[in-house]
PDB file of C-alpha atoms in Angstrom:
ATOM      1  CA  UNK A   1     -12.743 -15.637   1.547  1.00 94.00           C
ATOM      2  CA  UNK A   2      -9.526 -17.052   0.149  1.00 98.00           C
ATOM      3  CA  UNK A   3      -8.995 -16.576  -3.537  1.00 98.00           C
ATOM      4  CA  UNK A   4      -6.216 -17.662  -5.856  1.00 98.00           C
ATOM      5  CA  UNK A   5      -6.188 -16.302  -9.387  1.00 98.00           C
ATOM      6  CA  UNK A   6      -3.763 -17.685 -11.941  1.00 98.00           C
ATOM      7  CA  UNK A   7      -2.740 -15.951 -15.122  1.00 98.00           C
ATOM      8  CA  UNK A   8      -0.077 -16.097 -17.784  1.00 98.00           C
ATOM      9  CA  UNK A   9      -0.955 -19.315 -19.519  1.00 98.00           C
ATOM     10  CA  UNK A  10      -1.256 -19.603 -23.238  1.00 98.00           C
ATOM     11  CA  UNK A  11       0.150 -21.134 -26.369  1.00 98.00           C
ATOM     12  CA  UNK A  12       3.880 -21.209 -26.902  1.00 98.00           C
ATOM     13  CA  UNK A  13       6.211 -23.036 -29.245  1.00 98.00           C
ATOM     14  CA  UNK A  14       8.635 -25.617 -27.965  1.00 98.00           C
ATOM     15  CA  UNK A  15      11.697 -23.927 -26.557  1.00 98.00           C
ATOM     16  CA  UNK A  16       9.779 -20.835 -25.618  1.00 98.00           C
ATOM     17  CA  UNK A  17       9.019 -19.300 -22.258  1.00 98.00           C
ATOM     18  CA  UNK A  18       6.048 -18.314 -20.165  1.00 98.00           C
ATOM     19  CA  UNK A  19       5.630 -16.843 -16.732  1.00 98.00           C
ATOM     20  CA  UNK A  20       2.635 -17.856 -14.690  1.00 98.00           C
ATOM     21  CA  UNK A  21       1.368 -15.707 -11.859  1.00 98.00           C
ATOM     22  CA  UNK A  22      -0.905 -16.499  -8.961  1.00 98.00           C
ATOM     23  CA  UNK A  23      -2.327 -13.663  -6.898  1.00 98.00           C
ATOM     24  CA  UNK A  24      -3.613 -14.683  -3.486  1.00 98.00           C
ATOM     25  CA  UNK A  25      -6.097 -12.817  -1.346  1.00 98.00           C
ATOM     26  CA  UNK A  26      -7.816 -13.555   1.930  1.00 98.00           C
ATOM     27  CA  UNK A  27      -4.737 -14.882   3.737  1.00 96.00           C
ATOM     28  CA  UNK A  28      -1.516 -13.599   5.168  1.00 96.00           C
ATOM     29  CA  UNK A  29       0.372 -14.521   2.039  1.00 97.00           C
ATOM     30  CA  UNK A  30       3.823 -14.448   3.591  1.00 97.00           C
ATOM     31  CA  UNK A  31       2.830 -17.287   5.914  1.00 97.00           C
ATOM     32  CA  UNK A  32       1.622 -19.556   3.134  1.00 98.00           C
ATOM     33  CA  UNK A  33       3.330 -22.512   1.587  1.00 98.00           C
ATOM     34  CA  UNK A  34       2.774 -22.064  -2.135  1.00 98.00           C
ATOM     35  CA  UNK A  35       2.935 -24.551  -4.933  1.00 98.00           C
ATOM     36  CA  UNK A  36       2.312 -25.125  -8.590  1.00 98.00           C
ATOM     37  CA  UNK A  37       0.773 -28.341  -9.815  1.00 98.00           C
ATOM     38  CA  UNK A  38      -0.205 -29.457 -13.256  1.00 98.00           C
ATOM     39  CA  UNK A  39      -2.519 -31.975 -14.790  1.00 98.00           C
ATOM     40  CA  UNK A  40      -2.335 -33.163 -18.359  1.00 97.00           C
ATOM     41  CA  UNK A  41      -5.215 -34.968 -20.065  1.00 93.00           C
ATOM     42  CA  UNK A  42      -5.406 -38.534 -18.845  1.00 95.00           C
ATOM     43  CA  UNK A  43      -2.683 -37.962 -16.268  1.00 96.00           C
ATOM     44  CA  UNK A  44      -2.611 -37.513 -12.525  1.00 96.00           C
ATOM     45  CA  UNK A  45      -2.069 -34.114 -11.061  1.00 97.00           C
ATOM     46  CA  UNK A  46       1.591 -33.724 -10.221  1.00 97.00           C
ATOM     47  CA  UNK A  47       3.757 -31.373  -8.258  1.00 97.00           C
ATOM     48  CA  UNK A  48       5.672 -28.910 -10.390  1.00 98.00           C
ATOM     49  CA  UNK A  49       7.248 -26.758  -7.711  1.00 98.00           C
ATOM     50  CA  UNK A  50       6.781 -25.741  -4.118  1.00 98.00           C
ATOM     51  CA  UNK A  51       8.095 -22.830  -2.112  1.00 98.00           C
ATOM     52  CA  UNK A  52       8.049 -22.518   1.649  1.00 97.00           C
ATOM     53  CA  UNK A  53       7.230 -19.321   3.453  1.00 95.00           C
ATOM     54  CA  UNK A  54      10.940 -18.776   4.073  1.00 93.00           C
ATOM     55  CA  UNK A  55      11.911 -19.422   0.460  1.00 95.00           C
ATOM     56  CA  UNK A  56      13.080 -23.021   0.302  1.00 97.00           C
ATOM     57  CA  UNK A  57      12.004 -24.711  -2.925  1.00 98.00           C
ATOM     58  CA  UNK A  58      11.488 -28.171  -4.324  1.00 97.00           C
ATOM     59  CA  UNK A  59      10.843 -29.203  -7.907  1.00 97.00           C
ATOM     60  CA  UNK A  60       9.528 -32.139  -9.774  1.00 95.00           C
ATOM     61  CA  UNK A  61      12.276 -34.039 -11.544  1.00 92.00           C
ATOM     62  CA  UNK A  62      10.832 -33.407 -14.977  1.00 90.00           C
ATOM     63  CA  UNK A  63      11.010 -29.633 -14.656  1.00 92.00           C
ATOM     64  CA  UNK A  64      14.071 -29.016 -12.536  1.00 86.00           C
ATOM     65  CA  UNK A  65      16.466 -26.725 -14.327  1.00 92.00           C
ATOM     66  CA  UNK A  66      13.806 -25.330 -16.656  1.00 96.00           C
ATOM     67  CA  UNK A  67      11.147 -23.985 -14.325  1.00 97.00           C
ATOM     68  CA  UNK A  68      11.638 -21.679 -11.376  1.00 98.00           C
ATOM     69  CA  UNK A  69       9.199 -20.842  -8.618  1.00 98.00           C
ATOM     70  CA  UNK A  70       9.445 -17.566  -6.764  1.00 98.00           C
ATOM     71  CA  UNK A  71       7.305 -15.370  -4.585  1.00 98.00           C
ATOM     72  CA  UNK A  72       6.840 -11.683  -4.014  1.00 97.00           C
ATOM     73  CA  UNK A  73       5.269 -11.193  -0.627  1.00 97.00           C
ATOM     74  CA  UNK A  74       4.716  -7.491  -1.251  1.00 97.00           C
ATOM     75  CA  UNK A  75       2.471  -8.394  -4.180  1.00 98.00           C
ATOM     76  CA  UNK A  76       0.891 -11.490  -2.630  1.00 98.00           C
ATOM     77  CA  UNK A  77       1.994 -13.311  -5.736  1.00 98.00           C
ATOM     78  CA  UNK A  78       3.759 -16.535  -6.567  1.00 98.00           C
ATOM     79  CA  UNK A  79       5.336 -17.018  -9.981  1.00 98.00           C
ATOM     80  CA  UNK A  80       6.380 -19.896 -12.132  1.00 98.00           C
ATOM     81  CA  UNK A  81       8.969 -18.953 -14.726  1.00 98.00           C
ATOM     82  CA  UNK A  82       8.943 -21.583 -17.438  1.00 98.00           C
ATOM     83  CA  UNK A  83      11.809 -21.768 -19.897  1.00 98.00           C
ATOM     84  CA  UNK A  84      12.785 -24.265 -22.572  1.00 97.00           C
ATOM     85  CA  UNK A  85       9.246 -25.506 -22.698  1.00 98.00           C
ATOM     86  CA  UNK A  86       8.480 -28.901 -24.156  1.00 97.00           C
ATOM     87  CA  UNK A  87       5.258 -30.320 -25.567  1.00 97.00           C
ATOM     88  CA  UNK A  88       5.056 -32.604 -22.552  1.00 96.00           C
ATOM     89  CA  UNK A  89       4.708 -29.506 -20.378  1.00 97.00           C
ATOM     90  CA  UNK A  90       1.247 -29.029 -21.852  1.00 98.00           C
ATOM     91  CA  UNK A  91      -1.229 -29.133 -18.988  1.00 98.00           C
ATOM     92  CA  UNK A  92      -3.532 -27.112 -16.825  1.00 98.00           C
ATOM     93  CA  UNK A  93      -1.412 -25.477 -14.163  1.00 98.00           C
ATOM     94  CA  UNK A  94      -2.914 -24.949 -10.736  1.00 98.00           C
ATOM     95  CA  UNK A  95      -1.786 -22.706  -7.949  1.00 98.00           C
ATOM     96  CA  UNK A  96      -2.031 -24.106  -4.426  1.00 98.00           C
ATOM     97  CA  UNK A  97      -1.791 -22.397  -1.070  1.00 98.00           C
ATOM     98  CA  UNK A  98      -1.336 -23.953   2.335  1.00 98.00           C
ATOM     99  CA  UNK A  99      -2.422 -21.305   4.789  1.00 98.00           C
ATOM    100  CA  UNK A 100      -2.316 -21.148   8.585  1.00 97.00           C
ATOM    101  CA  UNK A 101      -5.174 -18.679   8.605  1.00 95.00           C
ATOM    102  CA  UNK A 102      -7.760 -19.326   7.544  1.00 96.00           C
ATOM    103  CA  UNK A 103      -6.299 -22.771   8.053  1.00 97.00           C
ATOM    104  CA  UNK A 104      -6.598 -24.952   5.030  1.00 98.00           C
ATOM    105  CA  UNK A 105      -5.503 -25.820   1.547  1.00 98.00           C
ATOM    106  CA  UNK A 106      -6.737 -23.669  -1.300  1.00 98.00           C
ATOM    107  CA  UNK A 107      -6.605 -24.065  -5.047  1.00 98.00           C
ATOM    108  CA  UNK A 108      -6.894 -21.759  -7.980  1.00 98.00           C
ATOM    109  CA  UNK A 109      -9.011 -22.473 -11.012  1.00 98.00           C
ATOM    110  CA  UNK A 110      -6.056 -23.260 -13.224  1.00 98.00           C
ATOM    111  CA  UNK A 111      -4.523 -21.796 -16.333  1.00 98.00           C
ATOM    112  CA  UNK A 112      -3.917 -23.684 -19.561  1.00 98.00           C
ATOM    113  CA  UNK A 113      -0.401 -23.992 -20.923  1.00 98.00           C
ATOM    114  CA  UNK A 114      -0.058 -25.459 -24.378  1.00 98.00           C
ATOM    115  CA  UNK A 115       3.341 -26.087 -25.925  1.00 98.00           C
ATOM    116  CA  UNK A 116       3.355 -26.813 -29.621  1.00 98.00           C
ATOM    117  CA  UNK A 117       6.067 -28.568 -31.558  1.00 94.00           C
TER     118      UNK A 117
END
């Protein structure tokens, strides 16, 4: 059983910070490609950030420079540090794992981030 559990979402004022966490179980975490996606009401789900098993990262253009993805293999956890938050960052944030074993793509349930002005 593969399980991804997100936490750290909440309400924050514009300009504030949050750190999202995603704890993964049921896979060899260090082998996984991990990502954060978000979906705002009425919008398509979009890539926020992605981190390869070896640490290389990519970011969506709208968040680059404000959000940072990282991973701690000892804790089976991927993080999304969010700084200088804007109201347009408001969305449900989903953790995604691409795992070689069990092979497949796995999603968390999501955590709500709301940025008020």
